[in-house]
């Protein structure tokens, strides 16, 4: 008797378009994709062809806080707003989950509850909410504040915000809308709950003027990594996006967050942990490495050298860019990143310029190789409880995405660790997550 | 030499689905259309086939404030949220304008600027913003307030809100995004403006993290009718939705608002005034009247009699529902509406029940008749400067919409007062409105 092996979950990190700062210059890329809906549609449809769980959009409520010299070279500076883009993609896809980021610090619970409920209805149950407290401090200046709300205070607000939003989603019983043409009764008033929330931070009467979402609640996603961030994830999240650079780090994060869940009495498999993975596919390892190296040439040296110095905890802008990395004294601030950079320099025999361009382009977890090598790595994380899958970052579009879907996905499918067809109709069903009961109306 | 006659502009008032409270019970109607995207898509595509200028969605930030006895019979109680529905409709249409309502009292300028800019990019320049200060006082309770913001204060805030939003839209020069693959420069920092707004109500630094909208600014729409509402319309609006029940009333409103524009130095034709018109089409007058009468039978007597008593300024719930309307004493409160009700009762020989059902279903400006009769009425308003067109309300869907598009539109086209093909690519071009210059970057 064979049991199905644990299944890999795959999200696609699509904000804004790709994360690598040189991606828009790669041959074949669409430099205008940030505001070209036709391209976004093609990307979403390709992801659906590849049976991805979800299209994920991060969000920032200010222009990215980088120095202008780097900013002006970055295609990440401006693009579609997630809660308007995802409904449009809902209309041109059928199965793909649609996860948008919304801020608990700078938006109102009634708006967030409504928009995600509406997206869930429009998409037939494919919405997810990435609950963030907003990382970019400049956002505060766009919302009437002089400085960002303090970190732990943000998370306390976020916790109450979550209670209000989910309470509003439960305003209507699932069977409240009778729509009885004969008697003329559109809904049963006994199945409409007035929340009347009065808490420390929010006072929201309700009810929501949108029927209960198709999924009960859209899937709750979290991406915080601090103590407070991990705790709110353990309490509320059904998927977690995270930046883990090695399998060991991933395993420790995984054990920590799932351990917190267990302490709270939540089953471990009611949450999928998905580290971001930057994946470059080649038919040979050399081809993959060459793509990665070529991509890095599109990163400007000035942007890169600043990032490299930060990663090393040491200003290296004075050295010969085309020479090798000299011995760098240890610094406490960034022991791990320093170690990774030095390893990269040695392994790939990189000059300072090449290193700077690599770090300036993207410096998180990467998988560079043949489809088999990438599948091996993904499987190792899955089997080793480093993750339940990945939030995949494509190096450039559409090429990097096409490669993944055409080459890596079939390999994952062949190994029986990734779906050939969508299991269900909703994001929740595809992720294997239970449908939340309505707290006010038990079925 | 022939000059083109003045052109009629047609919006479709689609919130939520239709306005008539009995519409969902009409034979052939879709009682579930409020949350059925496939139906909304069909409606939008039909409007586009009929060359409508725009699909308009009103919005309310609370369940409608009616007594539960009426509310439970109303399909207007819950439906999609506009800023999520309209992007989805953008993806399945090509020409139709998409006008959503957003509140200056309960939303933040940075969010509103971003979402409408994003919708404008997604739709290729078809977005419009119906700026409201929010009419339903219950909304305040969903946003942390104990009571609604005072009326004129709302409009003062709205005025500043508008300045901030349009200022944010002007953050980027139209040609700021260079995207020069060769040099690696994505945008020219000299063409990015930091707003740094510090006003009485709002403090917003900017810049917006979305490129300038395709239309420069989405089309600005206003629907207020008070002194403050008319004034802000004259100052800012490019289209005005209004409830005018007779041509004389319409003419007076039209003259007033266009006069205010002139005083401010704005050309009169930079604003289109579009009263709401409830249109019931029949192949004969009798058929149209019969449709209207039938529709009214789906309104519950209890809901209707309350509305009728209000309209008459006199409690009529004690009279025989199936008898004629007795002599009603005049009341100061509602002279105009009383007069209209009495005229209806006499003209159509209605019982109290029938009158109650009519008023309870819809009681604004209506056009009931053959395509010729309806076109005559529309033309009379257009030629008589009662309006620049209409915001059409369909009595029920899809039938009432199909009738309009298949029968009334061809008649309007035959008369040369309505387009056969869309004139331009954007809502602004179709409405004949100029593209706003960027206040920070003159072309
Ligand atoms: C994959 C991933 C995506 C994220 N997306 C966003 C985002 O869209 N917006 C945002 O403000 N922060 C985002 N973050 C940042 C987190 O929300 C959080 O602010 C950051 O990880 C720091 O964690 P902490 O606040 O718990 O200390 C993201 C983080 C990760 C790992
Ligand atoms: C066609 C039309 C559509 C309207 N749509 C909305 C709406 O979606 N949301 C809202 O709060 N008010 C809406 N209103 C109401 C107006 O914004 C305004 O509150 C009302 O006309 C009273 O005007 P005043 O506030 O200027 O006194 C609408 C009015 C009309 C005539």
Short mmCIF file of C-alpha atoms in Angstrom, two decimals, chain B residues 64 85 183 204 244 298 304 430:
data_model
loop_
_atom_site.label_atom_id
_atom_site.label_comp_id
_atom_site.label_asym_id
_atom_site.label_seq_id
_atom_site.Cartn_x
_atom_site.Cartn_y
_atom_site.Cartn_z
CA UNK B 64 -27.82 50.10 4.12
CA UNK B 85 -14.82 44.33 -9.15
CA UNK B 183 22.58 52.41 -19.65
CA UNK B 204 1.30 63.23 2.91
CA UNK B 244 -33.30 65.26 -10.89
CA UNK B 298 -42.36 42.37 -6.42
CA UNK B 304 -43.58 50.42 0.11
CA UNK B 430 -14.72 59.06 -25.18
#
